Amino acid sequence: MIEWHDHSFTHAAFVLDGIFVNESQFDQTELYFGPGNFVCGPKGQIMRHGASPEQDCHCYFLTDQPFSLHYLDQETVAKRVTNSLKILLH
């Protein structure tokens, strides 16, 4: 599992085999996806995702821009989630 991070592009993972685990700043719940599923993430969304602890996972990873990954510490995650909620509530 890749820990909390964001990407500077919109992306999707198409699960080929195994179980893909995804958790975003909005659902804050681990969601599990099997083969044949698309899992999409918007640009800038805070998330963590990857293979389940029980088995490997292989995916096609599709992007609309060159790949980049920005790891985030817990303090940054908390601040950005709080700011996102403030914007949604106004």
mmCIF file of N, CA and C in Angstrom:
data_model
loop_
_atom_site.group_PDB
_atom_site.id
_atom_site.type_symbol
_atom_site.label_atom_id
_atom_site.label_comp_id
_atom_site.label_asym_id
_atom_site.label_seq_id
_atom_site.Cartn_x
_atom_site.Cartn_y
_atom_site.Cartn_z
ATOM 1 N N MET A 1 0.853 -1.173 0.000
ATOM 2 C CA MET A 1 0.000 0.000 0.000
ATOM 3 C C MET A 1 0.897 1.235 0.000
ATOM 4 N N ILE A 2 0.660 2.134 -0.926
ATOM 5 C CA ILE A 2 1.376 3.407 -0.963
ATOM 6 C C ILE A 2 0.677 4.340 0.023
ATOM 7 N N GLU A 3 1.419 4.887 0.962
ATOM 8 C CA GLU A 3 0.808 5.724 2.004
ATOM 9 C C GLU A 3 0.290 7.046 1.438
ATOM 10 N N TRP A 4 -0.255 7.892 2.312
ATOM 11 C CA TRP A 4 -0.940 9.117 1.902
ATOM 12 C C TRP A 4 -0.093 9.942 0.950
ATOM 13 N N HIS A 5 -0.728 10.333 -0.169
ATOM 14 C CA HIS A 5 -0.044 11.088 -1.216
ATOM 15 C C HIS A 5 -1.080 11.762 -2.105
ATOM 16 N N ASP A 6 -0.600 12.559 -3.030
ATOM 17 C CA ASP A 6 -1.469 13.065 -4.092
ATOM 18 C C ASP A 6 -0.696 13.023 -5.404
ATOM 19 N N HIS A 7 -1.427 13.256 -6.487
ATOM 20 C CA HIS A 7 -0.852 13.290 -7.829
ATOM 21 C C HIS A 7 -1.241 14.614 -8.480
ATOM 22 N N SER A 8 -0.408 15.101 -9.383
ATOM 23 C CA SER A 8 -0.712 16.351 -10.076
ATOM 24 C C SER A 8 -1.428 16.085 -11.402
ATOM 25 N N PHE A 9 -2.164 14.991 -11.468
ATOM 26 C CA PHE A 9 -2.900 14.615 -12.679
ATOM 27 C C PHE A 9 -4.112 13.776 -12.303
ATOM 28 N N THR A 10 -5.069 13.715 -13.197
ATOM 29 C CA THR A 10 -6.205 12.810 -13.056
ATOM 30 C C THR A 10 -5.722 11.423 -13.474
ATOM 31 N N HIS A 11 -6.192 10.404 -12.791
ATOM 32 C CA HIS A 11 -5.708 9.059 -13.086
ATOM 33 C C HIS A 11 -6.765 8.000 -12.826
ATOM 34 N N ALA A 12 -6.508 6.819 -13.383
ATOM 35 C CA ALA A 12 -7.379 5.671 -13.158
ATOM 36 C C ALA A 12 -6.521 4.414 -13.127
ATOM 37 N N ALA A 13 -6.907 3.488 -12.292
ATOM 38 C CA ALA A 13 -6.264 2.174 -12.252
ATOM 39 C C ALA A 13 -7.286 1.154 -12.742
ATOM 40 N N PHE A 14 -6.902 0.331 -13.697
ATOM 41 C CA PHE A 14 -7.729 -0.781 -14.141
ATOM 42 C C PHE A 14 -7.125 -2.035 -13.529
ATOM 43 N N VAL A 15 -7.879 -2.703 -12.666
ATOM 44 C CA VAL A 15 -7.378 -3.852 -11.913
ATOM 45 C C VAL A 15 -7.368 -5.094 -12.807
ATOM 46 N N LEU A 16 -6.185 -5.677 -12.979
ATOM 47 C CA LEU A 16 -6.030 -6.892 -13.788
ATOM 48 C C LEU A 16 -6.209 -8.154 -12.948
ATOM 49 N N ASP A 17 -5.576 -8.175 -11.768
ATOM 50 C CA ASP A 17 -5.723 -9.323 -10.862
ATOM 51 C C ASP A 17 -5.419 -8.874 -9.440
ATOM 52 N N GLY A 18 -5.778 -9.719 -8.492
ATOM 53 C CA GLY A 18 -5.578 -9.372 -7.087
ATOM 54 C C GLY A 18 -6.655 -8.417 -6.596
ATOM 55 N N ILE A 19 -6.391 -7.802 -5.462
ATOM 56 C CA ILE A 19 -7.321 -6.851 -4.846
ATOM 57 C C ILE A 19 -6.617 -5.517 -4.699
ATOM 58 N N PHE A 20 -7.221 -4.476 -5.264
ATOM 59 C CA PHE A 20 -6.712 -3.107 -5.179
ATOM 60 C C PHE A 20 -7.467 -2.403 -4.057
ATOM 61 N N VAL A 21 -6.735 -1.815 -3.125
ATOM 62 C CA VAL A 21 -7.325 -1.112 -1.986
ATOM 63 C C VAL A 21 -7.161 0.384 -2.218
ATOM 64 N N ASN A 22 -8.243 1.143 -2.022
ATOM 65 C CA ASN A 22 -8.204 2.593 -2.227
ATOM 66 C C ASN A 22 -8.888 3.291 -1.056
ATOM 67 N N GLU A 23 -8.273 4.354 -0.574
ATOM 68 C CA GLU A 23 -8.875 5.189 0.476
ATOM 69 C C GLU A 23 -8.572 6.634 0.124
ATOM 70 N N SER A 24 -9.599 7.484 0.120
ATOM 71 C CA SER A 24 -9.392 8.892 -0.216
ATOM 72 C C SER A 24 -9.718 9.776 0.977
ATOM 73 N N GLN A 25 -9.370 11.051 0.844
ATOM 74 C CA GLN A 25 -9.641 12.018 1.901
ATOM 75 C C GLN A 25 -11.127 12.150 2.163
ATOM 76 N N PHE A 26 -11.973 11.815 1.185
ATOM 77 C CA PHE A 26 -13.410 12.012 1.335
ATOM 78 C C PHE A 26 -14.107 10.822 1.977
ATOM 79 N N ASP A 27 -13.784 9.586 1.541
ATOM 80 C CA ASP A 27 -14.492 8.439 2.124
ATOM 81 C C ASP A 27 -13.828 7.946 3.399
ATOM 82 N N GLN A 28 -12.522 8.124 3.549
ATOM 83 C CA GLN A 28 -11.755 7.705 4.721
ATOM 84 C C GLN A 28 -12.103 6.291 5.171
ATOM 85 N N THR A 29 -12.387 5.454 4.194
ATOM 86 C CA THR A 29 -12.669 4.041 4.417
ATOM 87 C C THR A 29 -11.935 3.259 3.341
ATOM 88 N N GLU A 30 -11.309 2.164 3.701
ATOM 89 C CA GLU A 30 -10.663 1.336 2.695
ATOM 90 C C GLU A 30 -11.730 0.656 1.846
ATOM 91 N N LEU A 31 -11.650 0.870 0.537
ATOM 92 C CA LEU A 31 -12.555 0.222 -0.410
ATOM 93 C C LEU A 31 -11.743 -0.778 -1.216
ATOM 94 N N TYR A 32 -12.319 -1.951 -1.486
ATOM 95 C CA TYR A 32 -11.604 -3.044 -2.143
ATOM 96 C C TYR A 32 -12.194 -3.285 -3.529
ATOM 97 N N PHE A 33 -11.312 -3.408 -4.535
ATOM 98 C CA PHE A 33 -11.733 -3.590 -5.920
ATOM 99 C C PHE A 33 -10.994 -4.777 -6.525
ATOM 100 N N GLY A 34 -11.750 -5.647 -7.192
ATOM 101 C CA GLY A 34 -11.175 -6.830 -7.824
ATOM 102 C C GLY A 34 -10.961 -6.630 -9.314
ATOM 103 N N PRO A 35 -10.530 -7.692 -9.987
ATOM 104 C CA PRO A 35 -10.256 -7.633 -11.423
ATOM 105 C C PRO A 35 -11.449 -7.093 -12.222
ATOM 106 N N GLY A 36 -11.129 -6.255 -13.212
ATOM 107 C CA GLY A 36 -12.160 -5.673 -14.072
ATOM 108 C C GLY A 36 -12.677 -4.329 -13.614
ATOM 109 N N ASN A 37 -12.289 -3.883 -12.430
ATOM 110 C CA ASN A 37 -12.765 -2.593 -11.914
ATOM 111 C C ASN A 37 -11.838 -1.459 -12.322
ATOM 112 N N PHE A 38 -12.449 -0.289 -12.563
ATOM 113 C CA PHE A 38 -11.714 0.960 -12.742
ATOM 114 C C PHE A 38 -11.818 1.738 -11.439
ATOM 115 N N VAL A 39 -10.713 2.282 -10.963
ATOM 116 C CA VAL A 39 -10.698 3.129 -9.775
ATOM 117 C C VAL A 39 -10.097 4.460 -10.220
ATOM 118 N N CYS A 40 -10.888 5.524 -10.123
ATOM 119 C CA CYS A 40 -10.458 6.831 -10.640
ATOM 120 C C CYS A 40 -10.151 7.797 -9.501
ATOM 121 N N GLY A 41 -9.205 8.702 -9.753
ATOM 122 C CA GLY A 41 -8.843 9.720 -8.775
ATOM 123 C C GLY A 41 -8.604 11.048 -9.461
ATOM 124 N N PRO A 42 -9.223 12.109 -8.953
ATOM 125 C CA PRO A 42 -9.010 13.423 -9.544
ATOM 126 C C PRO A 42 -7.663 14.019 -9.150
ATOM 127 N N LYS A 43 -7.210 14.934 -9.938
ATOM 128 C CA LYS A 43 -5.967 15.666 -9.685
ATOM 129 C C LYS A 43 -6.014 16.290 -8.292
ATOM 130 N N GLY A 44 -4.944 16.103 -7.513
ATOM 131 C CA GLY A 44 -4.824 16.742 -6.209
ATOM 132 C C GLY A 44 -5.531 16.061 -5.060
ATOM 133 N N GLN A 45 -6.299 15.016 -5.317
ATOM 134 C CA GLN A 45 -7.002 14.330 -4.224
ATOM 135 C C GLN A 45 -6.000 13.590 -3.341
ATOM 136 N N ILE A 46 -6.165 13.706 -2.034
ATOM 137 C CA ILE A 46 -5.322 12.977 -1.086
ATOM 138 C C ILE A 46 -5.842 11.545 -1.012
ATOM 139 N N MET A 47 -4.925 10.581 -1.149
ATOM 140 C CA MET A 47 -5.341 9.183 -1.154
ATOM 141 C C MET A 47 -4.190 8.284 -0.726
ATOM 142 N N ARG A 48 -4.551 7.047 -0.483
ATOM 143 C CA ARG A 48 -3.553 5.985 -0.350
ATOM 144 C C ARG A 48 -4.162 4.776 -1.026
ATOM 145 N N HIS A 49 -3.343 4.035 -1.721
ATOM 146 C CA HIS A 49 -3.859 2.882 -2.450
ATOM 147 C C HIS A 49 -2.745 1.908 -2.790
ATOM 148 N N GLY A 50 -3.174 0.726 -3.219
ATOM 149 C CA GLY A 50 -2.228 -0.311 -3.602
ATOM 150 C C GLY A 50 -2.808 -1.689 -3.384
ATOM 151 N N ALA A 51 -1.934 -2.674 -3.386
ATOM 152 C CA ALA A 51 -2.359 -4.060 -3.198
ATOM 153 C C ALA A 51 -2.819 -4.299 -1.760
ATOM 154 N N SER A 52 -3.718 -5.251 -1.599
ATOM 155 C CA SER A 52 -4.143 -5.636 -0.254
ATOM 156 C C SER A 52 -2.990 -6.364 0.427
ATOM 157 N N PRO A 53 -3.003 -6.409 1.766
ATOM 158 C CA PRO A 53 -1.919 -7.110 2.476
ATOM 159 C C PRO A 53 -1.865 -8.610 2.165
ATOM 160 N N GLU A 54 -2.995 -9.181 1.755
ATOM 161 C CA GLU A 54 -3.068 -10.628 1.538
ATOM 162 C C GLU A 54 -2.498 -11.080 0.196
ATOM 163 N N GLN A 55 -2.493 -10.189 -0.804
ATOM 164 C CA GLN A 55 -2.032 -10.623 -2.124
ATOM 165 C C GLN A 55 -1.579 -9.445 -2.977
ATOM 166 N N ASP A 56 -0.736 -9.746 -3.949
ATOM 167 C CA ASP A 56 -0.293 -8.724 -4.896
ATOM 168 C C ASP A 56 -1.456 -8.295 -5.784
ATOM 169 N N CYS A 57 -1.279 -7.178 -6.448
ATOM 170 C CA CYS A 57 -2.287 -6.652 -7.355
ATOM 171 C C CYS A 57 -1.568 -6.072 -8.572
ATOM 172 N N HIS A 58 -2.065 -6.350 -9.744
ATOM 173 C CA HIS A 58 -1.513 -5.771 -10.963
ATOM 174 C C HIS A 58 -2.583 -4.910 -11.624
ATOM 175 N N CYS A 59 -2.172 -3.711 -12.043
ATOM 176 C CA CYS A 59 -3.106 -2.749 -12.635
ATOM 177 C C CYS A 59 -2.464 -2.065 -13.832
ATOM 178 N N TYR A 60 -3.307 -1.622 -14.742
ATOM 179 C CA TYR A 60 -2.891 -0.609 -15.712
ATOM 180 C C TYR A 60 -3.171 0.723 -15.054
ATOM 181 N N PHE A 61 -2.213 1.618 -15.079
ATOM 182 C CA PHE A 61 -2.359 2.927 -14.451
ATOM 183 C C PHE A 61 -2.398 3.967 -15.563
ATOM 184 N N LEU A 62 -3.528 4.644 -15.721
ATOM 185 C CA LEU A 62 -3.753 5.598 -16.807
ATOM 186 C C LEU A 62 -3.739 7.021 -16.263
ATOM 187 N N THR A 63 -3.049 7.919 -16.960
ATOM 188 C CA THR A 63 -2.958 9.306 -16.515
ATOM 189 C C THR A 63 -3.209 10.256 -17.681
ATOM 190 N N ASP A 64 -3.545 11.507 -17.352
ATOM 191 C CA ASP A 64 -3.716 12.513 -18.400
ATOM 192 C C ASP A 64 -2.519 13.461 -18.490
ATOM 193 N N GLN A 65 -1.486 13.202 -17.688
ATOM 194 C CA GLN A 65 -0.260 14.005 -17.694
ATOM 195 C C GLN A 65 0.895 13.111 -17.247
ATOM 196 N N PRO A 66 2.140 13.590 -17.362
ATOM 197 C CA PRO A 66 3.271 12.791 -16.883
ATOM 198 C C PRO A 66 3.117 12.429 -15.396
ATOM 199 N N PHE A 67 3.627 11.269 -15.025
ATOM 200 C CA PHE A 67 3.492 10.746 -13.664
ATOM 201 C C PHE A 67 4.273 11.582 -12.652
ATOM 202 N N SER A 68 3.652 11.813 -11.507
ATOM 203 C CA SER A 68 4.326 12.409 -10.349
ATOM 204 C C SER A 68 3.610 11.933 -9.094
ATOM 205 N N LEU A 69 4.339 11.836 -8.008
ATOM 206 C CA LEU A 69 3.791 11.359 -6.739
ATOM 207 C C LEU A 69 4.357 12.231 -5.631
ATOM 208 N N HIS A 70 3.490 12.738 -4.762
ATOM 209 C CA HIS A 70 3.914 13.604 -3.657
ATOM 210 C C HIS A 70 3.453 12.975 -2.347
ATOM 211 N N TYR A 71 4.403 12.428 -1.576
ATOM 212 C CA TYR A 71 4.055 11.852 -0.273
ATOM 213 C C TYR A 71 3.703 12.972 0.695
ATOM 214 N N LEU A 72 2.724 12.707 1.572
ATOM 215 C CA LEU A 72 2.237 13.705 2.526
ATOM 216 C C LEU A 72 2.347 13.166 3.945
ATOM 217 N N ASP A 73 2.804 14.016 4.875
ATOM 218 C CA ASP A 73 2.833 13.600 6.271
ATOM 219 C C ASP A 73 1.446 13.792 6.882
ATOM 220 N N GLN A 74 1.227 13.231 8.057
ATOM 221 C CA GLN A 74 -0.093 13.252 8.690
ATOM 222 C C GLN A 74 -0.585 14.677 8.950
ATOM 223 N N GLU A 75 0.308 15.575 9.308
ATOM 224 C CA GLU A 75 -0.087 16.964 9.578
ATOM 225 C C GLU A 75 -0.625 17.626 8.308
ATOM 226 N N THR A 76 0.049 17.424 7.196
ATOM 227 C CA THR A 76 -0.402 17.991 5.920
ATOM 228 C C THR A 76 -1.737 17.393 5.508
ATOM 229 N N VAL A 77 -1.890 16.078 5.664
ATOM 230 C CA VAL A 77 -3.158 15.417 5.333
ATOM 231 C C VAL A 77 -4.288 16.028 6.157
ATOM 232 N N ALA A 78 -4.091 16.162 7.468
ATOM 233 C CA ALA A 78 -5.124 16.706 8.351
ATOM 234 C C ALA A 78 -5.504 18.128 7.946
ATOM 235 N N LYS A 79 -4.525 18.965 7.641
ATOM 236 C CA LYS A 79 -4.808 20.353 7.244
ATOM 237 C C LYS A 79 -5.591 20.408 5.941
ATOM 238 N N ARG A 80 -5.176 19.617 4.955
ATOM 239 C CA ARG A 80 -5.846 19.664 3.661
ATOM 240 C C ARG A 80 -7.250 19.092 3.726
ATOM 241 N N VAL A 81 -7.460 18.050 4.523
ATOM 242 C CA VAL A 81 -8.809 17.499 4.683
ATOM 243 C C VAL A 81 -9.702 18.536 5.364
ATOM 244 N N THR A 82 -9.207 19.184 6.414
ATOM 245 C CA THR A 82 -9.983 20.217 7.117
ATOM 246 C C THR A 82 -10.337 21.350 6.178
ATOM 247 N N ASN A 83 -9.384 21.817 5.373
ATOM 248 C CA ASN A 83 -9.649 22.893 4.422
ATOM 249 C C ASN A 83 -10.669 22.471 3.366
ATOM 250 N N SER A 84 -10.586 21.233 2.887
ATOM 251 C CA SER A 84 -11.541 20.728 1.900
ATOM 252 C C SER A 84 -12.940 20.699 2.483
ATOM 253 N N LEU A 85 -13.075 20.264 3.735
ATOM 254 C CA LEU A 85 -14.392 20.216 4.376
ATOM 255 C C LEU A 85 -14.966 21.612 4.561
ATOM 256 N N LYS A 86 -14.127 22.585 4.909
ATOM 257 C CA LYS A 86 -14.592 23.967 5.042
ATOM 258 C C LYS A 86 -15.151 24.475 3.740
ATOM 259 N N ILE A 87 -14.466 24.203 2.643
ATOM 260 C CA ILE A 87 -14.930 24.648 1.327
ATOM 261 C C ILE A 87 -16.245 23.973 0.964
ATOM 262 N N LEU A 88 -16.371 22.673 1.235
ATOM 263 C CA LEU A 88 -17.603 21.959 0.926
ATOM 264 C C LEU A 88 -18.785 22.452 1.744
ATOM 265 N N LEU A 89 -18.542 22.891 2.946
ATOM 266 C CA LEU A 89 -19.628 23.320 3.837
ATOM 267 C C LEU A 89 -20.085 24.751 3.584
ATOM 268 N N HIS A 90 -19.333 25.515 2.819
ATOM 269 C CA HIS A 90 -19.726 26.913 2.549
ATOM 270 C C HIS A 90 -20.468 27.044 1.264
#
